[in-house]
PDB file of C-alpha atoms and ligand atoms in Angstrom:
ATOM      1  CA  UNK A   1      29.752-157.766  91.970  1.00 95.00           C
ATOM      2  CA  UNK A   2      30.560-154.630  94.386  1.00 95.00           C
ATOM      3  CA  UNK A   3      30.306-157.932  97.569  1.00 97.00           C
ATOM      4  CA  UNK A   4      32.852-159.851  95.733  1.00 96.00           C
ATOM      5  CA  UNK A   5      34.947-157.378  94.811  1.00 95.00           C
ATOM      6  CA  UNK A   6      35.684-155.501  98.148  1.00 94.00           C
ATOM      7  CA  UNK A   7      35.956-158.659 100.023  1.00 97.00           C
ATOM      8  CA  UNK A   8      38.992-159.394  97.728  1.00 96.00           C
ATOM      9  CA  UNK A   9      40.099-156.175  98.455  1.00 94.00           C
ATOM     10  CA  UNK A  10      39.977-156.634 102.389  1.00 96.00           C
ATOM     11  CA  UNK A  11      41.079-160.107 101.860  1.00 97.00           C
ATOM     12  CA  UNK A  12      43.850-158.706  99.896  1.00 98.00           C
ATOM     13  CA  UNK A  13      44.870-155.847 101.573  1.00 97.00           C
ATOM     14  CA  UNK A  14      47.338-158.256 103.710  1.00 98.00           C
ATOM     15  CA  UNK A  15      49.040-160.625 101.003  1.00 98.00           C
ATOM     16  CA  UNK A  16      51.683-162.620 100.999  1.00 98.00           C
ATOM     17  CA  UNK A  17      52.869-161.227  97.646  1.00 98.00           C
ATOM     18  CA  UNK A  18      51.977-158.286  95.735  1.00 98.00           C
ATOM     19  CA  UNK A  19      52.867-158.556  91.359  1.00 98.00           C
ATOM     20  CA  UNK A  20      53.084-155.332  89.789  1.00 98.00           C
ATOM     21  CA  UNK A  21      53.030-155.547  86.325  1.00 98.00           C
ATOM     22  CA  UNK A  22      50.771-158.018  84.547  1.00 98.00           C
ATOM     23  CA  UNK A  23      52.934-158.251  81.320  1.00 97.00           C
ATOM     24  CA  UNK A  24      54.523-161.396  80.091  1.00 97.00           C
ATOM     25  CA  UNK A  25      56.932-161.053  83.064  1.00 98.00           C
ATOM     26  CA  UNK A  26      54.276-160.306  85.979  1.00 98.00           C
ATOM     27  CA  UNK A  27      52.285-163.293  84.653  1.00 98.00           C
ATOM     28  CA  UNK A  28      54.849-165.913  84.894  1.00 98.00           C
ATOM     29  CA  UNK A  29      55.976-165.031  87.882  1.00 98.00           C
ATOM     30  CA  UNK A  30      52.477-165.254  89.351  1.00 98.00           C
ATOM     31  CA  UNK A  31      51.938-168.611  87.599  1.00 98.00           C
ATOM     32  CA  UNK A  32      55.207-170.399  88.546  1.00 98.00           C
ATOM     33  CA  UNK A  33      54.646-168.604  92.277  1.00 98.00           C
ATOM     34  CA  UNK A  34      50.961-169.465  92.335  1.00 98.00           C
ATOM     35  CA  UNK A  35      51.468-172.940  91.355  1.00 98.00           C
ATOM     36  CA  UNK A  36      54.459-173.678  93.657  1.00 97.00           C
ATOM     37  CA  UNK A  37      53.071-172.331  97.078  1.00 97.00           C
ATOM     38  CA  UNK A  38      49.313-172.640  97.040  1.00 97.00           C
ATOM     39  CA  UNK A  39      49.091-171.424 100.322  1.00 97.00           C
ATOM     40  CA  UNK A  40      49.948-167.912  99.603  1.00 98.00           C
ATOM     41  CA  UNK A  41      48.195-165.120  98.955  1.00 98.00           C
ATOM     42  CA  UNK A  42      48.810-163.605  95.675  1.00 98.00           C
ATOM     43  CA  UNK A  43      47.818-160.219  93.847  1.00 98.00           C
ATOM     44  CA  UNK A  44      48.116-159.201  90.889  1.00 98.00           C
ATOM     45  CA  UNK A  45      48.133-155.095  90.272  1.00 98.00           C
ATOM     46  CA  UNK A  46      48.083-153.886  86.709  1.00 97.00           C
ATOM     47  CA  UNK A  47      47.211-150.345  86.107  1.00 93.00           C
ATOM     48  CA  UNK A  48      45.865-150.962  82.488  1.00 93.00           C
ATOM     49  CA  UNK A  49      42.391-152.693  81.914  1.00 94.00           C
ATOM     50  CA  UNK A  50      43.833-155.033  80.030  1.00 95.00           C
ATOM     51  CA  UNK A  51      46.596-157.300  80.714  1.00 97.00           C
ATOM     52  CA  UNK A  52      49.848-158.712  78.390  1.00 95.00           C
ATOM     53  CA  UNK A  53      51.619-155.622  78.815  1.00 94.00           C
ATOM     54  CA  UNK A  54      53.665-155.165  75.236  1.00 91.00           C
ATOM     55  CA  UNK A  55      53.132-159.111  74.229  1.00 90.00           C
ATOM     56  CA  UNK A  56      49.861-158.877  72.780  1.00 87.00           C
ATOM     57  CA  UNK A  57      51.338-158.448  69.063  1.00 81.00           C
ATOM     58  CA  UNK A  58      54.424-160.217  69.479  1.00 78.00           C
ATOM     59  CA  UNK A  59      57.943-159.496  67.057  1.00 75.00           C
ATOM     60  CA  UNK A  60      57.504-156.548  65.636  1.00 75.00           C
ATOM     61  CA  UNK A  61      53.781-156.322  65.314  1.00 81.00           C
ATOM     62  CA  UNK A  62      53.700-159.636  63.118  1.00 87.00           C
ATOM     63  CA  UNK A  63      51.918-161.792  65.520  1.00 93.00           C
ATOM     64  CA  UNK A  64      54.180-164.459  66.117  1.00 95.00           C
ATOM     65  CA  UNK A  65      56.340-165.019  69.276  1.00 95.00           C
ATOM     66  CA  UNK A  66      59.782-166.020  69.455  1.00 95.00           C
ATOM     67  CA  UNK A  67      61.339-167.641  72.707  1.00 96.00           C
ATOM     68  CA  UNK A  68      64.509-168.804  72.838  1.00 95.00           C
ATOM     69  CA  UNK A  69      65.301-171.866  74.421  1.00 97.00           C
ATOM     70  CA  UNK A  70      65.202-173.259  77.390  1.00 97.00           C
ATOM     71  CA  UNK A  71      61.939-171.069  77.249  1.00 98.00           C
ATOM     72  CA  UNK A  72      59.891-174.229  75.796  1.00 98.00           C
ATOM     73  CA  UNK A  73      59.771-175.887  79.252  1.00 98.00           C
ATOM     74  CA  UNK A  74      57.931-173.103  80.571  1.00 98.00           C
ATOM     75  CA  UNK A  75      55.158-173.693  77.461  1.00 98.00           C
ATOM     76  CA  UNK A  76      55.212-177.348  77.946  1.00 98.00           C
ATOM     77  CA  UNK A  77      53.937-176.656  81.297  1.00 98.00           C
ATOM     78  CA  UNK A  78      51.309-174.484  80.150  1.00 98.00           C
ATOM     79  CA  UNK A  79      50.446-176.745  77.867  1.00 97.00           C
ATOM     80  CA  UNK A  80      51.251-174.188  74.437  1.00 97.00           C
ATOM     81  CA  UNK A  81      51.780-175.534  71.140  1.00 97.00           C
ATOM     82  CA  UNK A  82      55.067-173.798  69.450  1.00 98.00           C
ATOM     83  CA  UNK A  83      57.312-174.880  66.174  1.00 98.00           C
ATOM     84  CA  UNK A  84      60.462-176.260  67.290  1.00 98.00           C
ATOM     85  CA  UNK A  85      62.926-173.881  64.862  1.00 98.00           C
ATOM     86  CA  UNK A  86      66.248-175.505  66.477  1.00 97.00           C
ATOM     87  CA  UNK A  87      67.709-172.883  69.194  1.00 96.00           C
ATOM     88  CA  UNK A  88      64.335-171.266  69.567  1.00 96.00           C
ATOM     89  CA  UNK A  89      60.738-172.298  69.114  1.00 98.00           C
ATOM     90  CA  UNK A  90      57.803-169.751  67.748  1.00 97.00           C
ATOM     91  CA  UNK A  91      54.677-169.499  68.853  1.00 97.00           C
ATOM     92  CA  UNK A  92      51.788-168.892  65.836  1.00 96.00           C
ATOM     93  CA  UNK A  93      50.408-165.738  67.975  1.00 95.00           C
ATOM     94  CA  UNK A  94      51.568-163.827  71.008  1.00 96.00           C
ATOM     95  CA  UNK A  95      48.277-163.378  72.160  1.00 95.00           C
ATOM     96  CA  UNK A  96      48.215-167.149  72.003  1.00 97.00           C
ATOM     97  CA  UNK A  97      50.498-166.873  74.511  1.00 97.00           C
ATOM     98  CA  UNK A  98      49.388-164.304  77.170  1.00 97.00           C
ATOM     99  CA  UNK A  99      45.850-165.306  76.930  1.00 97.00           C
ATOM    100  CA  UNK A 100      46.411-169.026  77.848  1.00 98.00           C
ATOM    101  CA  UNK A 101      49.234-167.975  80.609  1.00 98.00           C
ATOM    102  CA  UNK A 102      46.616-165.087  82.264  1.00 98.00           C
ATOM    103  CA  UNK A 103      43.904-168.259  81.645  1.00 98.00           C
ATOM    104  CA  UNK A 104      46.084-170.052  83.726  1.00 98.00           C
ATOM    105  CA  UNK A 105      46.889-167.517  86.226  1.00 98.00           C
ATOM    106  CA  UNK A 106      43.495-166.537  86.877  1.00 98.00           C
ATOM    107  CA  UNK A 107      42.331-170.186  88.047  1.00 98.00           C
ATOM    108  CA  UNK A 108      44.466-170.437  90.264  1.00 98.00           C
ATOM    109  CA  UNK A 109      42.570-170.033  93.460  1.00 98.00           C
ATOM    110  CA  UNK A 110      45.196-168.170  95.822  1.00 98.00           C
ATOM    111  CA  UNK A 111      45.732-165.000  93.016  1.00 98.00           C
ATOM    112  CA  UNK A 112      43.767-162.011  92.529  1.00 98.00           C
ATOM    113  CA  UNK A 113      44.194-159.601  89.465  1.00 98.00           C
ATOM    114  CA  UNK A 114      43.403-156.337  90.464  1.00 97.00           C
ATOM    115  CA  UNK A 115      43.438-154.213  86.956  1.00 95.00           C
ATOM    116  CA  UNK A 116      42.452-150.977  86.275  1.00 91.00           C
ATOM    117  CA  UNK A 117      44.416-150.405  89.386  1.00 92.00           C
ATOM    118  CA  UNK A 118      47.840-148.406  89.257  1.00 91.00           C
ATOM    119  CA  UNK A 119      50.681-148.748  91.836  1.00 95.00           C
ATOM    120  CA  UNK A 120      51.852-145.434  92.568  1.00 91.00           C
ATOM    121  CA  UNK A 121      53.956-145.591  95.573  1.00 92.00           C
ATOM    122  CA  UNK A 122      55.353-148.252  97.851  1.00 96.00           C
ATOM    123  CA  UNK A 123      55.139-149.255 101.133  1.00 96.00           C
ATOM    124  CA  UNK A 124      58.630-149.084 103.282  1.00 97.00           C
ATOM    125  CA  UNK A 125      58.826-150.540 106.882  1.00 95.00           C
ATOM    126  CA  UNK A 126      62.308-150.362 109.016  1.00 92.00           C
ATOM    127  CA  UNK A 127      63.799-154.352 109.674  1.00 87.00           C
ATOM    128  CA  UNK A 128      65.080-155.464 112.912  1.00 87.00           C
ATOM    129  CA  UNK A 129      68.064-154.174 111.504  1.00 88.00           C
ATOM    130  CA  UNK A 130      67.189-150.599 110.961  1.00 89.00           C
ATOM    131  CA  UNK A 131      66.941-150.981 107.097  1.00 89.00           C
ATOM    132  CA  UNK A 132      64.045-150.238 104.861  1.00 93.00           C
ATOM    133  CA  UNK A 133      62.304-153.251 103.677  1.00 96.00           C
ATOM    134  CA  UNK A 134      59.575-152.778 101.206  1.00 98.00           C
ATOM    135  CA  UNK A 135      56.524-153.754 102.393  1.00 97.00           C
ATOM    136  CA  UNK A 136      53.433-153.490  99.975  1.00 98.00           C
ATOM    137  CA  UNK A 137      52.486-150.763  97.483  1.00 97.00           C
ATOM    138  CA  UNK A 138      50.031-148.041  97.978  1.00 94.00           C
ATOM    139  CA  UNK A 139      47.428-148.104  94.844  1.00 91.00           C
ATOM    140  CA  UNK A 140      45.077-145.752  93.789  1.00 75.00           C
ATOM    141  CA  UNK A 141      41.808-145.597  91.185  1.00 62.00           C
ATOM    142  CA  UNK A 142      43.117-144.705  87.647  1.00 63.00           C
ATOM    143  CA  UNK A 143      40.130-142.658  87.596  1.00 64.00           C
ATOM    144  CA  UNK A 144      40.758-141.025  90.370  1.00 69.00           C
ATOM    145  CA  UNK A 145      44.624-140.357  90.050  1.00 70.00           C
ATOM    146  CA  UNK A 146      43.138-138.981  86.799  1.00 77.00           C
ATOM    147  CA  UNK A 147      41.302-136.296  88.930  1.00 77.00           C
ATOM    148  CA  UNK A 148      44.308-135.565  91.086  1.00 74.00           C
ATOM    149  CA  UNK A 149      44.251-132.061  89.478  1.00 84.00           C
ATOM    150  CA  UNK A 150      40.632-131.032  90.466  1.00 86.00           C
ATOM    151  CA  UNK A 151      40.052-132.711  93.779  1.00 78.00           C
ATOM    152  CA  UNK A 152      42.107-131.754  96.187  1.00 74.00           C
ATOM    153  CA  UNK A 153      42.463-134.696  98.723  1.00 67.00           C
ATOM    154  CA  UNK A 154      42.277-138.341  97.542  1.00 68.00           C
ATOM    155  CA  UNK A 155      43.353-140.999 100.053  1.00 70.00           C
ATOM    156  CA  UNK A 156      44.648-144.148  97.879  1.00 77.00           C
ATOM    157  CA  UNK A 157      44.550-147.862  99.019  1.00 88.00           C
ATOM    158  CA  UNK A 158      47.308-149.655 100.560  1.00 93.00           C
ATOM    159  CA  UNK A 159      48.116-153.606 100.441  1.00 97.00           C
ATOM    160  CA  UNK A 160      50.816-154.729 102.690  1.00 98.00           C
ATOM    161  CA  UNK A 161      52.642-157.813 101.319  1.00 98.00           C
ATOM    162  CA  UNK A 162      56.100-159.570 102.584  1.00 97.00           C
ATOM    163  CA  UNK A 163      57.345-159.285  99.128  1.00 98.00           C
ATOM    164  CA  UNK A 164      56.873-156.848  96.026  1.00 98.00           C
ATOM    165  CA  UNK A 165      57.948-158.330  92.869  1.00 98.00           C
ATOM    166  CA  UNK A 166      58.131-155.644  90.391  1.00 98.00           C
ATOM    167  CA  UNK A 167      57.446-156.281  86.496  1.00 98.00           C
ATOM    168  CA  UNK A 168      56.590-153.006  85.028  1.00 98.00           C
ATOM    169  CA  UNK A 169      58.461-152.991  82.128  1.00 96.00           C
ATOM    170  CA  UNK A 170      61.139-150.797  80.950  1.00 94.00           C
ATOM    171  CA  UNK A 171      61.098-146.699  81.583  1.00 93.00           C
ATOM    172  CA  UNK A 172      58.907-144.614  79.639  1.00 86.00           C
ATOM    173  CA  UNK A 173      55.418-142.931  80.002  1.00 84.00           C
ATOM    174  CA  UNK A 174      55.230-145.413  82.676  1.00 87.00           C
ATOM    175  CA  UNK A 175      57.145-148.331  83.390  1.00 94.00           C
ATOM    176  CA  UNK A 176      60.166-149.305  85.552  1.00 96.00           C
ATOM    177  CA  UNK A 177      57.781-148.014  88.347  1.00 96.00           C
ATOM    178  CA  UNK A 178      59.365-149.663  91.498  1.00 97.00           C
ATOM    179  CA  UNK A 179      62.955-149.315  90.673  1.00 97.00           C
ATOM    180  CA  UNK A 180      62.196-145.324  90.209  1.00 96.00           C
ATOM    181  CA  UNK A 181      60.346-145.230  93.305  1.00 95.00           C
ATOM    182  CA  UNK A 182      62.719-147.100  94.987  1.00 96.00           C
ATOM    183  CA  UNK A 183      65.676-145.342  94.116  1.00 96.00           C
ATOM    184  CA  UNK A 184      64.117-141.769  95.049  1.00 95.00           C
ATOM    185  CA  UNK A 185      63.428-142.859  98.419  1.00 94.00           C
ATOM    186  CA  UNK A 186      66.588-144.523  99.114  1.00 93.00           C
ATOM    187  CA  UNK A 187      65.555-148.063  99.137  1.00 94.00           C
ATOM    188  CA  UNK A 188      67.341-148.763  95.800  1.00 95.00           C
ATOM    189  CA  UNK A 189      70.925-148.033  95.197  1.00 94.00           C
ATOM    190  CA  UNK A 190      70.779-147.221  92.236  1.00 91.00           C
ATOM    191  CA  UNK A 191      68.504-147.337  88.647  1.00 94.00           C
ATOM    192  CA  UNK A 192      71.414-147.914  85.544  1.00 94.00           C
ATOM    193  CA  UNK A 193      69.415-147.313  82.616  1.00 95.00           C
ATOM    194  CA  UNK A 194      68.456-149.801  79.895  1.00 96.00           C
ATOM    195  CA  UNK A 195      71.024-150.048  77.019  1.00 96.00           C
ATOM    196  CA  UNK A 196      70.626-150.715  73.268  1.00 96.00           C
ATOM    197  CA  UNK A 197      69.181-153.387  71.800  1.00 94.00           C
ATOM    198  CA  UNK A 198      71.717-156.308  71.779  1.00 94.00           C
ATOM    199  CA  UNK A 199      69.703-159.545  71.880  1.00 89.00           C
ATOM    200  CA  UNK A 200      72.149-162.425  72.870  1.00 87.00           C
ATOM    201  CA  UNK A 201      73.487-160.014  76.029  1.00 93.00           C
ATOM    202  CA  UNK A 202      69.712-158.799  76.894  1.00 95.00           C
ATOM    203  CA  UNK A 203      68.440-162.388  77.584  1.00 94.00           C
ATOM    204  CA  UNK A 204      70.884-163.493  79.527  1.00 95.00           C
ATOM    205  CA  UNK A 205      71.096-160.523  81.728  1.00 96.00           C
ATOM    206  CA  UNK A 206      67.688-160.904  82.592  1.00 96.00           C
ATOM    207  CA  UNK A 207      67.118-163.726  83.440  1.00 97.00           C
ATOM    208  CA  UNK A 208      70.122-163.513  86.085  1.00 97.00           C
ATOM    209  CA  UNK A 209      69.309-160.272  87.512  1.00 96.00           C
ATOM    210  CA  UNK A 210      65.592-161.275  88.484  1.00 98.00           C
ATOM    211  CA  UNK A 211      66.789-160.923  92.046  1.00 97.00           C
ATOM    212  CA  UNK A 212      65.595-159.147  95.142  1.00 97.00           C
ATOM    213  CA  UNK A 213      67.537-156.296  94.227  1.00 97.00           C
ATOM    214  CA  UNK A 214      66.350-154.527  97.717  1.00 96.00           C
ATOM    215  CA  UNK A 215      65.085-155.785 101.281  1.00 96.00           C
ATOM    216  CA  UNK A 216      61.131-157.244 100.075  1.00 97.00           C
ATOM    217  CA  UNK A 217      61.944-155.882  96.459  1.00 98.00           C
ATOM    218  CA  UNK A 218      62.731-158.127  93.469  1.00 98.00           C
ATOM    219  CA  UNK A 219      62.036-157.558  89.946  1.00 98.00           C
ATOM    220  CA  UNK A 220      61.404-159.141  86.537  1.00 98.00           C
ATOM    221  CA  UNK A 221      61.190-158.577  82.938  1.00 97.00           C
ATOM    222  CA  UNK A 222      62.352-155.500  81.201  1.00 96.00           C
ATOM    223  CA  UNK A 223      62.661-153.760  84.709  1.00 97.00           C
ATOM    224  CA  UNK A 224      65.682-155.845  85.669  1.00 97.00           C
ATOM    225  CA  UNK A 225      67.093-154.225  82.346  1.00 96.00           C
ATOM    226  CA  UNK A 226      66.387-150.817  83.939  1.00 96.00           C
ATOM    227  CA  UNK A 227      68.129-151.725  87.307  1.00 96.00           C
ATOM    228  CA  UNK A 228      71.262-153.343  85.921  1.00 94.00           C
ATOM    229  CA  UNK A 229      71.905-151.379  82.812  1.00 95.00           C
ATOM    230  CA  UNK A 230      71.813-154.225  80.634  1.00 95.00           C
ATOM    231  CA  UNK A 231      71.362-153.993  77.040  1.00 95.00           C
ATOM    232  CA  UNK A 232      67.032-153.950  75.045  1.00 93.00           C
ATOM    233  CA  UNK A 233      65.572-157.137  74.310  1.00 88.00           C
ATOM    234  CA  UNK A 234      64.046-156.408  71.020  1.00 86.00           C
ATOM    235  CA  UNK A 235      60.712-158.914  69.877  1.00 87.00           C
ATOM    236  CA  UNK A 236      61.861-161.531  71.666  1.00 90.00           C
ATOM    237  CA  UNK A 237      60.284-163.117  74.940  1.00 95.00           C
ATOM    238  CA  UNK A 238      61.889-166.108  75.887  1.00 96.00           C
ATOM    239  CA  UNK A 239      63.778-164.050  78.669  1.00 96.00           C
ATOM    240  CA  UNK A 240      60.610-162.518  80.159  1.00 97.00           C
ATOM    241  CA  UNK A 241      59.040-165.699  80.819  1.00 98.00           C
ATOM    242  CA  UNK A 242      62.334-166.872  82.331  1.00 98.00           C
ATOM    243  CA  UNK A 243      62.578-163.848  84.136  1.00 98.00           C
ATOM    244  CA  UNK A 244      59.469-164.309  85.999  1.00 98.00           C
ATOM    245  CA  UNK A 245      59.890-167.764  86.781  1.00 98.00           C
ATOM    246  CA  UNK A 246      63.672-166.598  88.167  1.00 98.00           C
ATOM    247  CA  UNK A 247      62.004-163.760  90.038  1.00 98.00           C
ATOM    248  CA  UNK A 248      59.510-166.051  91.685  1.00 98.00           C
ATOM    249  CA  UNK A 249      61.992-168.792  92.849  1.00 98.00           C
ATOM    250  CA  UNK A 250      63.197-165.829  94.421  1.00 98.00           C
ATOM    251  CA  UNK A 251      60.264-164.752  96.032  1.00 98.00           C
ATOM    252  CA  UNK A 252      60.094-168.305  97.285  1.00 97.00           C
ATOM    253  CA  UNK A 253      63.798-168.045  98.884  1.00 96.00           C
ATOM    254  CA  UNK A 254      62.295-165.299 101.188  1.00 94.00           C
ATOM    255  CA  UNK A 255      59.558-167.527 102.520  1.00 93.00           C
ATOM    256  CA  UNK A 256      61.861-170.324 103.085  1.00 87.00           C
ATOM    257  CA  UNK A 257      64.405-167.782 105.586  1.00 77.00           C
TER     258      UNK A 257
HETATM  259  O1  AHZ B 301      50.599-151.584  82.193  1.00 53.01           O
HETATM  260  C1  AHZ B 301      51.908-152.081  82.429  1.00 53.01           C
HETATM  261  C2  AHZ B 301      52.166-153.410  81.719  1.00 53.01           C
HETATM  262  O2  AHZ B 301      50.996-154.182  81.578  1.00 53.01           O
HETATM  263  C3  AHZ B 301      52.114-152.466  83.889  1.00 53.01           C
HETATM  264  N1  AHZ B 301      52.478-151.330  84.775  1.00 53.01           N
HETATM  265  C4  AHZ B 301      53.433-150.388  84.554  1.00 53.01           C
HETATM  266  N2  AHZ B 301      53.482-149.513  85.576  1.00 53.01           N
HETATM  267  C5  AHZ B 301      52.548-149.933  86.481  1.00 53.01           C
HETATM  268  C6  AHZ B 301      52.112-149.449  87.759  1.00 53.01           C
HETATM  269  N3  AHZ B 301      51.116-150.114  88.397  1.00 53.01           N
HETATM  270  C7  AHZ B 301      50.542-151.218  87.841  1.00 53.01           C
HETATM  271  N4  AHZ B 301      52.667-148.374  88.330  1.00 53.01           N
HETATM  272  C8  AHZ B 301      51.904-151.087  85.970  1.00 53.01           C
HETATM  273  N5  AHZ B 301      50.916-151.716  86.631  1.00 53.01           N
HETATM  274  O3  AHZ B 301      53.224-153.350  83.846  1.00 53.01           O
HETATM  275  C9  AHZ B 301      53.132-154.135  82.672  1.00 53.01           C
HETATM  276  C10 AHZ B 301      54.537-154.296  82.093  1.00 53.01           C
HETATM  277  O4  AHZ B 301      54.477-155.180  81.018  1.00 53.01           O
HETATM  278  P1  AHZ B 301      55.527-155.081  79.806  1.00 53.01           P
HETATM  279  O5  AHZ B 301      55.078-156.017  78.750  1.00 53.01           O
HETATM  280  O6  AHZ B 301      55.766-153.647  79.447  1.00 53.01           O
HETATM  281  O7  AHZ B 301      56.898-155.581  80.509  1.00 53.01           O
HETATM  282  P2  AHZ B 301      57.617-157.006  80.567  1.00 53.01           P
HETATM  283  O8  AHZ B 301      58.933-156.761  81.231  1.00 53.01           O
HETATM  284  O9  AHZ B 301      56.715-158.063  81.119  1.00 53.01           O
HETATM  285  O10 AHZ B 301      57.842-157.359  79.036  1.00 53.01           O
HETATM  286  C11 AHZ B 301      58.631-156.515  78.242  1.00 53.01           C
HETATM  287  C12 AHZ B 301      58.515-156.933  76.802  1.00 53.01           C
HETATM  288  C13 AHZ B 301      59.661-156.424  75.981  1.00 53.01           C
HETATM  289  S1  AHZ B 301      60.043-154.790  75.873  1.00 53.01           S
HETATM  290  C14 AHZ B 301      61.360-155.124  74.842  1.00 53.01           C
HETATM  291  C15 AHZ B 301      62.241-154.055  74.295  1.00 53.01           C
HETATM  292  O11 AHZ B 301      61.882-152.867  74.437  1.00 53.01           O
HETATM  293  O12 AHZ B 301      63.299-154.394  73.752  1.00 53.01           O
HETATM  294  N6  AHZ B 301      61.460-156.405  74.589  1.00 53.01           N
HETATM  295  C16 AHZ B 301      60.539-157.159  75.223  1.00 53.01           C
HETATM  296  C17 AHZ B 301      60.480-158.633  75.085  1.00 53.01           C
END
């Protein structure tokens, strides 16, 4: 076990593509990403031992998930049976759903989910251009950032990656990790602030602003929300699987510069 494990992590350490945030979001991306370019190196970074992020109950703690369409296509291609309700399909358990899309994820032989692993600062690099480009994430033990109080020097892990796509969810305890980070050390303009819940406007939004929102930095999920000040989702999740396909097709715009 120990082998395997730290010859993903030296095989990992330089990836292609670093996922934080293995949420409904994170996972998407990495499948759509995963599937698309093969030849990539993908890792997954999740600072919880388990993964699904807020999905694992689904609307409102009564099991079922709601996705609005177009959201289907993406559970066609995982292969997900839903009930076709008209504008919007339901699946009979969110945990349906993350299971069978982390299933998926997790065969796929170019990704690596590293959880139990928390990303707690970034990587910045100057460009050709003088600009800071992010470029991987420093992580740490949970157990040991745990300890940060009664050990007094801990060196964390770094993985360098071309591109970061962040899908932490929104602000909270934890959450909207990147975008914080970002913005304190200049790399991110700015960090608007989630508004209230307004369904039809929070699905939309983001979806659209799955972008690279900063040289090597793109996000997904409930983080764009964070970024762009668009409005909370409620128990709805069509948008976070959207997001993270969005997010990835950008991720794939950087490889084809
Ligand atoms: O543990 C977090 C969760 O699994 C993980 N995460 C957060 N900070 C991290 C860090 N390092 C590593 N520093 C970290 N992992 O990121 C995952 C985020 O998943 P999520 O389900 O919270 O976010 P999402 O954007 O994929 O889905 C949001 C679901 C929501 S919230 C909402 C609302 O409040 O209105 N509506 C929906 C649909």
């Amino acid at each position: 076990m120990t082998k395997r494990y730290f010859a993903d992590l030296d095989k990992y350490a330089e990836s292609d593509v670093v996922i934080v945030g293995a949420g409904s979001a994170g996972l998407s991306a990495a499948y759509t990403l995963g599937k698309a370019r093969p030849d990539l190196k993908i890792a997954i970074i999740e600072s919880n031992v388990a993964v699904g992020g807020g999905c694992f109950l689904g609307g409102q703690l009564f099991s079922a998930m709601v996705l609005r369409k177009p959201a289907h296509l993406f559970l066609n291609d995982l292969g997900l049976e839903y009930e076709d309700e008209g504008d919007y399909v339901v699946v009979k358990h969110a945990a349906y759903f993350i299971t069978t899309l982390c299933s998926k994820v997790l065969a796929l032989p170019n990704v690596k989910l590293f959880n139990a692993t928390a990303v707690e600062d970034l990587l910045t690099r100057k460009d050709e251009n003088g600009q800071i480009r992010i470029a991987g994430v420093v992580t740490n033990w949970t157990l040991v950032t745990m300890h940060h109080h009664d050990q007094s020097c801990m060196d964390p892990n770094t993985i360098n990656a071309n591109v970061v796509l962040s899908a932490t969810g929104h602000d909270g305890p934890f959450g909207a990790f990147c975008i914080k980070r970002g913005v304190e050390i200049g790399a991110v303009k700015k960090m608007d602030g989630m508004r209230g819940l307004d369904m039809n406007k929070a699905e939309d939004a983001v979806v659209k602003g799955a972008s690279e929102i900063a040289p090597g930095l793109v996000v997904a999920g409930m983080e764009v929300a964070e970024h762009s000040g668009s409005n909370r989702m409620g128990p709805t999740f069509g948008a976070m699987a959207l997001s993270g396909v969005k997010a990835a097709e950008e991720v794939l715009k950087v490889f084809d510069e």
